[in-house]
JSON list of C-alpha atoms in Angstrom, two decimals:
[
{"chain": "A", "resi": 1170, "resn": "UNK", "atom": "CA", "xyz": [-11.22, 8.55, -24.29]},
{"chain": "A", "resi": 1171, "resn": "UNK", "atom": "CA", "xyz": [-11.46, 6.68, -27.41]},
{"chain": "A", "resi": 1172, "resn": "UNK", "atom": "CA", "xyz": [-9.58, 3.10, -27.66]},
{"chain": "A", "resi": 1173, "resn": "UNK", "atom": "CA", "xyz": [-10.06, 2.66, -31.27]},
{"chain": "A", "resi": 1174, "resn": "UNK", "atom": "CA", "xyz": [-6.49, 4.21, -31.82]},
{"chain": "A", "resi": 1175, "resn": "UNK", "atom": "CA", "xyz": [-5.04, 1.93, -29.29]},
{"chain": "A", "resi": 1176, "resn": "UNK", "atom": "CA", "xyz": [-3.05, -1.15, -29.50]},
{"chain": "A", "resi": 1177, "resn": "UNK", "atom": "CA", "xyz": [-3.47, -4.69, -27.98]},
{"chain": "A", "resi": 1178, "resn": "UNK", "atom": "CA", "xyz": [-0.94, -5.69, -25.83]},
{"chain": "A", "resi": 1179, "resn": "UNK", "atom": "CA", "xyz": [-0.32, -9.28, -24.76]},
{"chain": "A", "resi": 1180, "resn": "UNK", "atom": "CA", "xyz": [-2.53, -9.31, -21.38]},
{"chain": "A", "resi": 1181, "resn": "UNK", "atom": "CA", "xyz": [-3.42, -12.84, -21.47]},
{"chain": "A", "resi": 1182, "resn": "UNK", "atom": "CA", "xyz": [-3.12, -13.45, -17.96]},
{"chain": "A", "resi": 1183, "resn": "UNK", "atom": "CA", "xyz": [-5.82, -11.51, -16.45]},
{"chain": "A", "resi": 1184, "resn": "UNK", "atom": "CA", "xyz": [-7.83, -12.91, -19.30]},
{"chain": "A", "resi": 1185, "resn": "UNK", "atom": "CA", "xyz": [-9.53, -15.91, -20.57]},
{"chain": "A", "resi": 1186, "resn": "UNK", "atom": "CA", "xyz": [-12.73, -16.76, -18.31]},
{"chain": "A", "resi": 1187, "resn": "UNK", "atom": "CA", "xyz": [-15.86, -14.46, -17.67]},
{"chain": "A", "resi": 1188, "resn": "UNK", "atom": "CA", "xyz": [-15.37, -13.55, -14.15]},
{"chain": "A", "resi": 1189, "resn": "UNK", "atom": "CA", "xyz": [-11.88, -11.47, -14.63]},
{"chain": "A", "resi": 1190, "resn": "UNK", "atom": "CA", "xyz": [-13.78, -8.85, -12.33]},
{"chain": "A", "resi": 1191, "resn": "UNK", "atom": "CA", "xyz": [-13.39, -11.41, -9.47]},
{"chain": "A", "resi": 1192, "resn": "UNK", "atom": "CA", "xyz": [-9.73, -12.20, -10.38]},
{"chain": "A", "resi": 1193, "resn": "UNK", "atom": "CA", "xyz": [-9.05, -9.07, -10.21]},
{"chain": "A", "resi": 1194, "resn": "UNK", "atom": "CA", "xyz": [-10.91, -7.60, -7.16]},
{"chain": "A", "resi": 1195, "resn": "UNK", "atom": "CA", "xyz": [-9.50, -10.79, -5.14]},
{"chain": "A", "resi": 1196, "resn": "UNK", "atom": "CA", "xyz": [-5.97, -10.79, -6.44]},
{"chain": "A", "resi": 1197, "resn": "UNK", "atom": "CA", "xyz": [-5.85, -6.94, -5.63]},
{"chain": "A", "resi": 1198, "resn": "UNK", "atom": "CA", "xyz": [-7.07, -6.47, -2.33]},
{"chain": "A", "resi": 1199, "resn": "UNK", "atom": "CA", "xyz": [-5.79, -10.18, -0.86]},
{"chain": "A", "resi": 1200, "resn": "UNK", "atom": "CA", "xyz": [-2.35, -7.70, -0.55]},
{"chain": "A", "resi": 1201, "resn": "UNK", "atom": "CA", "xyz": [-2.16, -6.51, 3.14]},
{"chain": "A", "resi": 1202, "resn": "UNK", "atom": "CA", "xyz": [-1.24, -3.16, 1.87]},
{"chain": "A", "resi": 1203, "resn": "UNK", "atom": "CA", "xyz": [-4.12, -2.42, -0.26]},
{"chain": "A", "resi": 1204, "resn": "UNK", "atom": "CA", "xyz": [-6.76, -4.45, 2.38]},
{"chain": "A", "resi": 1205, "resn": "UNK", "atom": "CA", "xyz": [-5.77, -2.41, 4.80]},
{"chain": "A", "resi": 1206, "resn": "UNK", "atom": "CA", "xyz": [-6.52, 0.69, 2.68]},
{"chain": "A", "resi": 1207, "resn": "UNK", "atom": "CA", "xyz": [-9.88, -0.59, 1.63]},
{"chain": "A", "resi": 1208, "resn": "UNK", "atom": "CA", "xyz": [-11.07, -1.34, 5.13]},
{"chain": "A", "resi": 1209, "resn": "UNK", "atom": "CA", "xyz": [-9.60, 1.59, 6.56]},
{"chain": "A", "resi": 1210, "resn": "UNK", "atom": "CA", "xyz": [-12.09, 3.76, 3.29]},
{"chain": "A", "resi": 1211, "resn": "UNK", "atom": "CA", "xyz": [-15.22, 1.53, 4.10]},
{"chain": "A", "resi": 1212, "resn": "UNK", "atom": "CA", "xyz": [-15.14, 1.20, 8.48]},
{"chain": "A", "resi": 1213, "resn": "UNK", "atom": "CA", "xyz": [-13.27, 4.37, 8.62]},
{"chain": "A", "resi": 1214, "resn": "UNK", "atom": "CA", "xyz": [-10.70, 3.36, 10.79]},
{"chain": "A", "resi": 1215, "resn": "UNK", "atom": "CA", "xyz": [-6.48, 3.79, 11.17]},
{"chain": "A", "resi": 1216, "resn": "UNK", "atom": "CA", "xyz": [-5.55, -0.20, 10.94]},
{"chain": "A", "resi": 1217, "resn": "UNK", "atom": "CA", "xyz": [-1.74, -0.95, 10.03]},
{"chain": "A", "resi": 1218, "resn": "UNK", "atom": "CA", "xyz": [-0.87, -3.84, 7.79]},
{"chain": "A", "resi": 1219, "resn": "UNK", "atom": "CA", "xyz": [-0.09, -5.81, 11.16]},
{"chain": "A", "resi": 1220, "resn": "UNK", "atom": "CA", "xyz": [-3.65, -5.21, 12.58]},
{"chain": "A", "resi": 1221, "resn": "UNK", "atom": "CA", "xyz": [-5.56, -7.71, 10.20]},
{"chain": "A", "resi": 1222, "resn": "UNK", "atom": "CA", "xyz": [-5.77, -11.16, 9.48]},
{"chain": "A", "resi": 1223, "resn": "UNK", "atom": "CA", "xyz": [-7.03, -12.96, 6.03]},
{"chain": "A", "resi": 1224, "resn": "UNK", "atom": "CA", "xyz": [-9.18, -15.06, 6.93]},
{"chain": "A", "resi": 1225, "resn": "UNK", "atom": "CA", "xyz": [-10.55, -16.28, 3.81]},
{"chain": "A", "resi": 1226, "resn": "UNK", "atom": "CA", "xyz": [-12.60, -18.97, 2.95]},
{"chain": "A", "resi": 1227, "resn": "UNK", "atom": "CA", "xyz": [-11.55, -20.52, -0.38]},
{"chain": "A", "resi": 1228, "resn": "UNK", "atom": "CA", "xyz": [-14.87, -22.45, -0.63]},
{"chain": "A", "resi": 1229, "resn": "UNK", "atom": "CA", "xyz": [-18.57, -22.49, 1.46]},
{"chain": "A", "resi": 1230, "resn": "UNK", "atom": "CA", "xyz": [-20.25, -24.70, -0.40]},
{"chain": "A", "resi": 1231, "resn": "UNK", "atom": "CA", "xyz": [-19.88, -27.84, -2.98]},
{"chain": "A", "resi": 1232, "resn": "UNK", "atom": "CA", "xyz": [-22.03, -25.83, -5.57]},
{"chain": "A", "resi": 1233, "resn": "UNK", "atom": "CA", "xyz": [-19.60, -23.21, -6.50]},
{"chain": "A", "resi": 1234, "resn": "UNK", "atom": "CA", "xyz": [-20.53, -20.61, -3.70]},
{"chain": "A", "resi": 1235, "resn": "UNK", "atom": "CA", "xyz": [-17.55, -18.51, -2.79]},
{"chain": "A", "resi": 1236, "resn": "UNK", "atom": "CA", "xyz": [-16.94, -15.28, -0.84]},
{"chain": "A", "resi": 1237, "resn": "UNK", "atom": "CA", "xyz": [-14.31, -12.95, -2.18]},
{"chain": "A", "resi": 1238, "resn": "UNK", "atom": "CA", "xyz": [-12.14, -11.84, 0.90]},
{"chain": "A", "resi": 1239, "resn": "UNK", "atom": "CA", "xyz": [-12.45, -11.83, 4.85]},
{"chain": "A", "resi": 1240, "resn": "UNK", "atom": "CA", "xyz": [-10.17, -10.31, 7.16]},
{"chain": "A", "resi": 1241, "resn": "UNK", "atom": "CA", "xyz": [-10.22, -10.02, 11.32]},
{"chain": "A", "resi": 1242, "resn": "UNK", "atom": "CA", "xyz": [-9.18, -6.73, 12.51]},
{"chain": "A", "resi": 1243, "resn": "UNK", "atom": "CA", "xyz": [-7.26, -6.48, 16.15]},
{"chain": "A", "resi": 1244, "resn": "UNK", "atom": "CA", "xyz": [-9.98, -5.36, 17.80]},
{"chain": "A", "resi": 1245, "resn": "UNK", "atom": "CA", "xyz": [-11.72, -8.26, 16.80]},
{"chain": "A", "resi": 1246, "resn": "UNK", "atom": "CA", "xyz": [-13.95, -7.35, 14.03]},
{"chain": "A", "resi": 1247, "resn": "UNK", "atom": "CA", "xyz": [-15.03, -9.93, 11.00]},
{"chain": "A", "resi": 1248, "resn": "UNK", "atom": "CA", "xyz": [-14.66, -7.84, 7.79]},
{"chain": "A", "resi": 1249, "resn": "UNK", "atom": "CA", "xyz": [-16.84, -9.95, 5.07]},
{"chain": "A", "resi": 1250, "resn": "UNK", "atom": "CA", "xyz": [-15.87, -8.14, 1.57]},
{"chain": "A", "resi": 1251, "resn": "UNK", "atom": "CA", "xyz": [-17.76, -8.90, -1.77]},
{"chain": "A", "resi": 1252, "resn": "UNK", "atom": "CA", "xyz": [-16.95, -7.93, -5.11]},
{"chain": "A", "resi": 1253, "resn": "UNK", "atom": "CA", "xyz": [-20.59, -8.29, -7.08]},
{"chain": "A", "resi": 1254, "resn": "UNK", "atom": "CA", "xyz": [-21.00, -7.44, -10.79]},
{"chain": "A", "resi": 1255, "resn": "UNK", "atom": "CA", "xyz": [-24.27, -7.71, -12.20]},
{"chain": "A", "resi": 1256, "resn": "UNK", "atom": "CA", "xyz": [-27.51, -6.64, -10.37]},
{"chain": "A", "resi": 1257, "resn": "UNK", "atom": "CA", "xyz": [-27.79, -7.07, -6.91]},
{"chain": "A", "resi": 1258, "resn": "UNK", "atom": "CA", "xyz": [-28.64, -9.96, -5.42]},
{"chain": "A", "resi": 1259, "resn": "UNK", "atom": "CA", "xyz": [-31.18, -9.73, -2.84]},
{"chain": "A", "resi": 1260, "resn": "UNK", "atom": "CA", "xyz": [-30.72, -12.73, -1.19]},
{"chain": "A", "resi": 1261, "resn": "UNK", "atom": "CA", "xyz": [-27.33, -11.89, -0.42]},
{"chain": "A", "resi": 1262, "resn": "UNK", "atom": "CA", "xyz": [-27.93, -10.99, 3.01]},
{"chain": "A", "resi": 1263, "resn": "UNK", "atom": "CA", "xyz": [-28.68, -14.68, 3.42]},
{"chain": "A", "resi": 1264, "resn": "UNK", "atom": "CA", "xyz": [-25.58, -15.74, 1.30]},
{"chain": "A", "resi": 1265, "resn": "UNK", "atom": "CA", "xyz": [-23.46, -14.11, 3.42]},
{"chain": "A", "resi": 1266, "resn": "UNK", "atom": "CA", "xyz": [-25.31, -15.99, 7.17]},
{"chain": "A", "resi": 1267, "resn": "UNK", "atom": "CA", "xyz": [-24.29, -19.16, 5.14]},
{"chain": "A", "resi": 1268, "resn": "UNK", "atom": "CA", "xyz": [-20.91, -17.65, 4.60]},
{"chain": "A", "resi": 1269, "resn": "UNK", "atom": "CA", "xyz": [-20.49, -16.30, 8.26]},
{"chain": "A", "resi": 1270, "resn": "UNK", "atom": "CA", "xyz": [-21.48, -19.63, 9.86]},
{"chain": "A", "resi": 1271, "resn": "UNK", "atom": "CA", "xyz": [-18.67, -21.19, 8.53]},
{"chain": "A", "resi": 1272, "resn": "UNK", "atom": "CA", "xyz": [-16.44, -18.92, 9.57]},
{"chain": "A", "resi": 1273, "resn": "UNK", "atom": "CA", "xyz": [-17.57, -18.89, 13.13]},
{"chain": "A", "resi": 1274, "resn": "UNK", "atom": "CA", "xyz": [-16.96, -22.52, 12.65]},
{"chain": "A", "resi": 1275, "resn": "UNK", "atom": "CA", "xyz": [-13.21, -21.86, 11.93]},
{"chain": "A", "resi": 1276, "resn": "UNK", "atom": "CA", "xyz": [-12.95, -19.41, 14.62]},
{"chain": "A", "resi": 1277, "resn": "UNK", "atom": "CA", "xyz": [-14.07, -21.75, 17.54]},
{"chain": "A", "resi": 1278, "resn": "UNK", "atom": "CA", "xyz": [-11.98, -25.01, 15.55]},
{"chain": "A", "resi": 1279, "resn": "UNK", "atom": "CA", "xyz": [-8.80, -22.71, 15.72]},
{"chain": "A", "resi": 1280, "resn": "UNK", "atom": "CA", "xyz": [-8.73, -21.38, 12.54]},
{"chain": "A", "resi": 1281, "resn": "UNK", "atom": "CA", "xyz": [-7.69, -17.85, 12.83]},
{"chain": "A", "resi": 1282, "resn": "UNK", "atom": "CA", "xyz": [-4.76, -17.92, 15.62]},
{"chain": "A", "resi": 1283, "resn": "UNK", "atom": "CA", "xyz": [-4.84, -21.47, 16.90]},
{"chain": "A", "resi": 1284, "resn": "UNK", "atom": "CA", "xyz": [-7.04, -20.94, 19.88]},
{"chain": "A", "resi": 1285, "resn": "UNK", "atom": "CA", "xyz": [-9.71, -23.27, 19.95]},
{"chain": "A", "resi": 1286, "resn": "UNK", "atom": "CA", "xyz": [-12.90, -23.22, 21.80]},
{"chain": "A", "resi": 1287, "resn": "UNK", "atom": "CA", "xyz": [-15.48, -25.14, 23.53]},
{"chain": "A", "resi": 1288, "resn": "UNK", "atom": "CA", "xyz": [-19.47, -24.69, 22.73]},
{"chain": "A", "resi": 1289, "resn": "UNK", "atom": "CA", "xyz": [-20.74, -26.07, 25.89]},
{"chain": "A", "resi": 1290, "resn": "UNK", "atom": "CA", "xyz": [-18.50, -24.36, 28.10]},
{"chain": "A", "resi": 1291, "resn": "UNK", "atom": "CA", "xyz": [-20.17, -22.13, 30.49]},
{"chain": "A", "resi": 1292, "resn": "UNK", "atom": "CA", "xyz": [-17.93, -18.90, 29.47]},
{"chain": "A", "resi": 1293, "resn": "UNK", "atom": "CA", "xyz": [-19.58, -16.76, 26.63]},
{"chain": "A", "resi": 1294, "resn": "UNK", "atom": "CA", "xyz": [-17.36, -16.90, 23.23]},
{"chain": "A", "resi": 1295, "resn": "UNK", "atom": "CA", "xyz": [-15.91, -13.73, 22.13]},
{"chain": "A", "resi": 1296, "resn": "UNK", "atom": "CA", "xyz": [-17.04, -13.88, 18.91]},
{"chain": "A", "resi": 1297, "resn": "UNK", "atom": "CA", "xyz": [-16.01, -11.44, 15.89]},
{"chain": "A", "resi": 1298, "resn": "UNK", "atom": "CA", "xyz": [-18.24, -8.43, 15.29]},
{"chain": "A", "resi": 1299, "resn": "UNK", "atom": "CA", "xyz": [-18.85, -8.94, 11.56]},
{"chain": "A", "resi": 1300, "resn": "UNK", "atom": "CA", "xyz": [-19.43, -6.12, 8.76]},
{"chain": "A", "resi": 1301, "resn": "UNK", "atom": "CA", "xyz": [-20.65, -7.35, 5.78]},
{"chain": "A", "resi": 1302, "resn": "UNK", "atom": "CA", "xyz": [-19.95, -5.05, 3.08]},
{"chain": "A", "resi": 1303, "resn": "UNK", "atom": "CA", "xyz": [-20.83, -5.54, -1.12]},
{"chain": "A", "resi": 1304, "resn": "UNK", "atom": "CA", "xyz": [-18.78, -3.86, -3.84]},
{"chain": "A", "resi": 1305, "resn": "UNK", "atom": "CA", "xyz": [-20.93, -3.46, -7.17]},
{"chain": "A", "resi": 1306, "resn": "UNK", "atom": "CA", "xyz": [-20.02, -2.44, -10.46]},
{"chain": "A", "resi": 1307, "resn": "UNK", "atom": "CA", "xyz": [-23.37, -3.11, -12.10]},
{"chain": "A", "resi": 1308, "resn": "UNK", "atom": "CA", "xyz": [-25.88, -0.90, -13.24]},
{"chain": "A", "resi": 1309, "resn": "UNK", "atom": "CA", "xyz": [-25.08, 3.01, -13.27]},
{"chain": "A", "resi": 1310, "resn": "UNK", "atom": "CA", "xyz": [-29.11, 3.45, -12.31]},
{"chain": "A", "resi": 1311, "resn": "UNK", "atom": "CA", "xyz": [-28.97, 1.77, -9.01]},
{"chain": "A", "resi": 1312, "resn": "UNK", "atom": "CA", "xyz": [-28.65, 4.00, -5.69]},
{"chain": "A", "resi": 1313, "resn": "UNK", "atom": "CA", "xyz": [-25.12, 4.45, -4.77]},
{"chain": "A", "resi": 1314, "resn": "UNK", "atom": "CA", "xyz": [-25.15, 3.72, -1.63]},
{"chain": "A", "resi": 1315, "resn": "UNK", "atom": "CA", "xyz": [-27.89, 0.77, -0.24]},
{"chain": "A", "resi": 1316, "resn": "UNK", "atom": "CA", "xyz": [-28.60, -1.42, 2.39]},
{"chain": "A", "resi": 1317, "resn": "UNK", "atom": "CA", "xyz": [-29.73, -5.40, 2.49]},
{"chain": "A", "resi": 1318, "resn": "UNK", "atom": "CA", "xyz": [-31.39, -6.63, 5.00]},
{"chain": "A", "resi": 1319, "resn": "UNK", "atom": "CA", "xyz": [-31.87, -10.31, 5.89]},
{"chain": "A", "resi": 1320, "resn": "UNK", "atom": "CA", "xyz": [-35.29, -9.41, 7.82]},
{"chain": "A", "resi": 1321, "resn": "UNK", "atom": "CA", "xyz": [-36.89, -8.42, 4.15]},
{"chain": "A", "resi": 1322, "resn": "UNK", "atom": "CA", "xyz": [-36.60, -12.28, 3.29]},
{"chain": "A", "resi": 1323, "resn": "UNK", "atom": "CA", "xyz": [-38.80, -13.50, 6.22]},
{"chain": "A", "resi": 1324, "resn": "UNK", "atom": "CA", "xyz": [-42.90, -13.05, 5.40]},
{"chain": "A", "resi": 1325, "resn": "UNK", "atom": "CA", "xyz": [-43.30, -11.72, 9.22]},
{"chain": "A", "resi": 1326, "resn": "UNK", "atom": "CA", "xyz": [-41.11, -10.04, 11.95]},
{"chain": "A", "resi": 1327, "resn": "UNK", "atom": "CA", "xyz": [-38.27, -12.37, 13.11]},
{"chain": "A", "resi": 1328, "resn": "UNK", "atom": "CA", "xyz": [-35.74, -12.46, 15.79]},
{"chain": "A", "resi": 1329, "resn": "UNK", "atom": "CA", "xyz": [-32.96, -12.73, 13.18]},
{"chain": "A", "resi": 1330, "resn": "UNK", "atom": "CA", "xyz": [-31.20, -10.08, 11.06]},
{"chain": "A", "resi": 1331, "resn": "UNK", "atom": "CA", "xyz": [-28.32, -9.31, 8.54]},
{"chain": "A", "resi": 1332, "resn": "UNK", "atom": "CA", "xyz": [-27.17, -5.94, 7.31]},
{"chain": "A", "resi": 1333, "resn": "UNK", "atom": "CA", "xyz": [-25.24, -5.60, 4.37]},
{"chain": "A", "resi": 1334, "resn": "UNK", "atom": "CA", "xyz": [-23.81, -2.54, 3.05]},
{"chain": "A", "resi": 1335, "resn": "UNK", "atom": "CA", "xyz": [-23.79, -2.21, -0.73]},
{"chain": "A", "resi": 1336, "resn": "UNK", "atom": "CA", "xyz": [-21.66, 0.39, -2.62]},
{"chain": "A", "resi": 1337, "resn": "UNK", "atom": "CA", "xyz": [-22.04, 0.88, -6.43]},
{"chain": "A", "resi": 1338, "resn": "UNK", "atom": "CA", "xyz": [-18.55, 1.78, -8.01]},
{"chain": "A", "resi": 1339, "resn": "UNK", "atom": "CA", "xyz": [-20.37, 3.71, -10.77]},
{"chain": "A", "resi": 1340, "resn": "UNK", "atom": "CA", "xyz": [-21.14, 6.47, -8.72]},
{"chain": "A", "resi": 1341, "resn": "UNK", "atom": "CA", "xyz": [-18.81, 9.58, -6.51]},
{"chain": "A", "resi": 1342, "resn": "UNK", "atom": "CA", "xyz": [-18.19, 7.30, -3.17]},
{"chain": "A", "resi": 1343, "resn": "UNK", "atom": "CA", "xyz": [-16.48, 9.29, -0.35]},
{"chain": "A", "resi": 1344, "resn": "UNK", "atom": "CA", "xyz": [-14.53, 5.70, -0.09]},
{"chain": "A", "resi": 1345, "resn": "UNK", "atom": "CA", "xyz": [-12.73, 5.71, -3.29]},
{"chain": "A", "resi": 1346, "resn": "UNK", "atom": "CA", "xyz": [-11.45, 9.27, -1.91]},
{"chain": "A", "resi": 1347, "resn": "UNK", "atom": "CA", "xyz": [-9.89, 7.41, 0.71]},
{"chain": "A", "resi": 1348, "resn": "UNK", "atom": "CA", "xyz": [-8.97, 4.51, -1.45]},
{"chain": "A", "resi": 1349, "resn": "UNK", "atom": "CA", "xyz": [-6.88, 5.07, -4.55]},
{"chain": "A", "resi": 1350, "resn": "UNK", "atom": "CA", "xyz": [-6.77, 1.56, -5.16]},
{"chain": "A", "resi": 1351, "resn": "UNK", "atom": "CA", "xyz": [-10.27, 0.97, -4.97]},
{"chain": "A", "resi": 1352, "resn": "UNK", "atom": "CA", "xyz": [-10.56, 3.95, -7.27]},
{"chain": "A", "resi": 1353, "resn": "UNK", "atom": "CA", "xyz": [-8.13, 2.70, -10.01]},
{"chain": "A", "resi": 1354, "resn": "UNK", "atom": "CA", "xyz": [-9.67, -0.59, -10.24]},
{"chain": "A", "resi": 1355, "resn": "UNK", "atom": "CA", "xyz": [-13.26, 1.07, -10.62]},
{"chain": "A", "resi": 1356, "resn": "UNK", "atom": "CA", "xyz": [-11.64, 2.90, -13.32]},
{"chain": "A", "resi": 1357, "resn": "UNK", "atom": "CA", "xyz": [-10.25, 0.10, -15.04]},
{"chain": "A", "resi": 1358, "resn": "UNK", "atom": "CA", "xyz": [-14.17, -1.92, -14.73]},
{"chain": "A", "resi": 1359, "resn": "UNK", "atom": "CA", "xyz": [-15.33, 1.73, -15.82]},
{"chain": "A", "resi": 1360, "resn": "UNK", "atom": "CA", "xyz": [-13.20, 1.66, -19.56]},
{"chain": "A", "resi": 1361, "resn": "UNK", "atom": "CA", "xyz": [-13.45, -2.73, -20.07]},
{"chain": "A", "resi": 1362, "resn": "UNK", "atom": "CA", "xyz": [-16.89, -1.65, -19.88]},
{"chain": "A", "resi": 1363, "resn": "UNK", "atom": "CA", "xyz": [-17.07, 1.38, -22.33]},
{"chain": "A", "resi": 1364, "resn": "UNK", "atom": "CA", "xyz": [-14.46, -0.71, -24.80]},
{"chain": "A", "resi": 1365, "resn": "UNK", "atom": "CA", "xyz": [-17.22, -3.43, -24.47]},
{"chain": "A", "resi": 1366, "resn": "UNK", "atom": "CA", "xyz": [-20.33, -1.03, -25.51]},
{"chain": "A", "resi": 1367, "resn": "UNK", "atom": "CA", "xyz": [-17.77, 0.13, -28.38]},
{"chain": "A", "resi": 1368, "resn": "UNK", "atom": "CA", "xyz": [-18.23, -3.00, -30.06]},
{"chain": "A", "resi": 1369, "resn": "UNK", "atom": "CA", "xyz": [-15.24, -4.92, -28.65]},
{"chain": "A", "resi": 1370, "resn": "UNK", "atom": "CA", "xyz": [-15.01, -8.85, -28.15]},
{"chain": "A", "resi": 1371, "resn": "UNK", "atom": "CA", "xyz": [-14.26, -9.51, -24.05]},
{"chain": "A", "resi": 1372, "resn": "UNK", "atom": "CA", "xyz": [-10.88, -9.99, -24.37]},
{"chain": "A", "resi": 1373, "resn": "UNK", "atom": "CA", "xyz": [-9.68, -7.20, -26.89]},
{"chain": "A", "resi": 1374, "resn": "UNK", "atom": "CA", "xyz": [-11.60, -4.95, -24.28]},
{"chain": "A", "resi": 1375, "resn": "UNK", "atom": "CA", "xyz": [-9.55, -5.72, -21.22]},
{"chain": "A", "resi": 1376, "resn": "UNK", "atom": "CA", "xyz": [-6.59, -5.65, -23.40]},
{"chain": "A", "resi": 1377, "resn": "UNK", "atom": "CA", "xyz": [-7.69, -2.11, -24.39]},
{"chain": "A", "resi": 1378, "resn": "UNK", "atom": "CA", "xyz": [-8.28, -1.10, -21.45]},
{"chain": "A", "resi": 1379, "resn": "UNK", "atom": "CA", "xyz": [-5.15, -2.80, -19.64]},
{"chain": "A", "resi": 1380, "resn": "UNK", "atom": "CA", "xyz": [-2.96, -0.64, -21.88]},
{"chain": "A", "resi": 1381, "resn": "UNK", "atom": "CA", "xyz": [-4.84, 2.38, -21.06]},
{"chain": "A", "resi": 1382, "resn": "UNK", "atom": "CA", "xyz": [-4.50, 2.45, -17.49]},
{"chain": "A", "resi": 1383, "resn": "UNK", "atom": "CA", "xyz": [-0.58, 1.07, -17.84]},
{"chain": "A", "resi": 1384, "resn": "UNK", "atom": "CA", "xyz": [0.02, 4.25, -20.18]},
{"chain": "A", "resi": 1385, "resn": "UNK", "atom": "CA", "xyz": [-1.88, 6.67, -17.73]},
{"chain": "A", "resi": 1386, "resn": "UNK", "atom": "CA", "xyz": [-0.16, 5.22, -14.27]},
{"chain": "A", "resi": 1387, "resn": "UNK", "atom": "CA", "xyz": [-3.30, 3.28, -13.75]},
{"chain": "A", "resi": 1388, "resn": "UNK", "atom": "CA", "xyz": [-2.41, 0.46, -11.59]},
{"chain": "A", "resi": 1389, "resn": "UNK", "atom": "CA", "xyz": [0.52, 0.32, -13.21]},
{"chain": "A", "resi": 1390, "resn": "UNK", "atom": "CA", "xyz": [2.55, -1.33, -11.04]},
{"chain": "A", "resi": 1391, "resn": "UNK", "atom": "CA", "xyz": [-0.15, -4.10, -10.50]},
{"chain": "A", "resi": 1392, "resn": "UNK", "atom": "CA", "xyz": [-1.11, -4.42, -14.21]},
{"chain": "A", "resi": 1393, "resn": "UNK", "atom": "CA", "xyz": [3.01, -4.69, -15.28]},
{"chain": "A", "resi": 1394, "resn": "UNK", "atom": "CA", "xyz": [3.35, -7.31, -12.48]},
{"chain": "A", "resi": 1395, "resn": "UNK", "atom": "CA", "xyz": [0.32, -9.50, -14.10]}
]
């Protein structure tokens, strides 16, 4: 499609800082309705609204380290979800055992449902199974699917490990089948991005591309509301 025909509309609130991506991703799956879908598409399961839990940690660190969204499923899984944009971050297998810590620390304090438990008791804590699971919309070259592994960080074999699951938007994902909101926002990254290799400024390319979708039923309901 070619936006040079197209006209601006006012979209200034999705816009005005460099990591709209994140706004975005966060402010679109935080919804029970469309979390649900997106865990349902990546652990391939049949969750209702009513069977998770945000558990979100607004902040993990002082230095600006933040995860995008967590949920607990009823059957007590720890679904860690990350929304990453330029190249992958190796090291984000041991981002995210930072980020888990502390919300193992919430868990036992009474975060998530008010139960509270005891370190030194003698009865084994039923902790959260967690998946860890990266979103990129980077580079069209890298792999579609990949996995990160905590274990390549170490300089010898070592009783600890992290698995991360990283999907790259870019590419044909049996999940965005099984997600049309995860689709539609890939598609709206997919044309910011061509109006930005057309020559655009940051901001006239989301606006470009915000019309777009709105004309072409593209989020629509999301983009009309924001």
């Amino acid at each position: 499609m070619d936006f040079q025909d197209l006209d601006t509309p006012n979209t200034d609130g999705i816009i005005g800082n460099r990591s709209y991506q994140d706004s975005v991703f966060r402010d679109l799956f935080k919804e029970p309705k469309r979390a649900v879908e997106l865990i349902n598409a990546l652990c391939d399961t049949h969750y209702s609204e009513h069977d998770i839990l945000d558990v979100t940690l607004k902040q993990v660190m002082s230095r600006g380290m933040y995860n995008d969204l967590a949920f607990l499923t009823k059957d007590n899984k720890l679904i860690v979800l990350i929304e990453h944009q330029a190249s992958l971050n190796p090291n984000m297998p041991f981002r995210l055992l930072l980020y888990v810590a502390k919300e193992y620390e919430k868990f036992i304090t009474g975060g998530f449902d008010g139960t509270r438990y005891n370190l030194y008791s003698e009865r084994l804590i039923p902790l959260p199974k967690p998946e860890f699971f990266v979103l990129y919309t980077g580079s069209k070259e890298m792999p579609a699917t990949q996995i990160l592994k905590l274990s390549d960080s170490f300089f010898s074999k070592a009783p600890l490990e992290l698995k991360v699951m990283c999907y790259n938007l870019n590419k044909e994902l049996d999940i965005k089948t099984k997600s049309d909101t995860l689709n539609n926002y890939s598609h709206l990254i997919a044309l910011i991005k061509q109006a930005l290799k057309q020559g655009h400024e940051l901001k006239d390319a989301i606006k470009l591309a915000v019309e777009f979708c709105i004309s072409n039923q593209i989020l629509n309901d999301y983009l009309l509301k924001n």
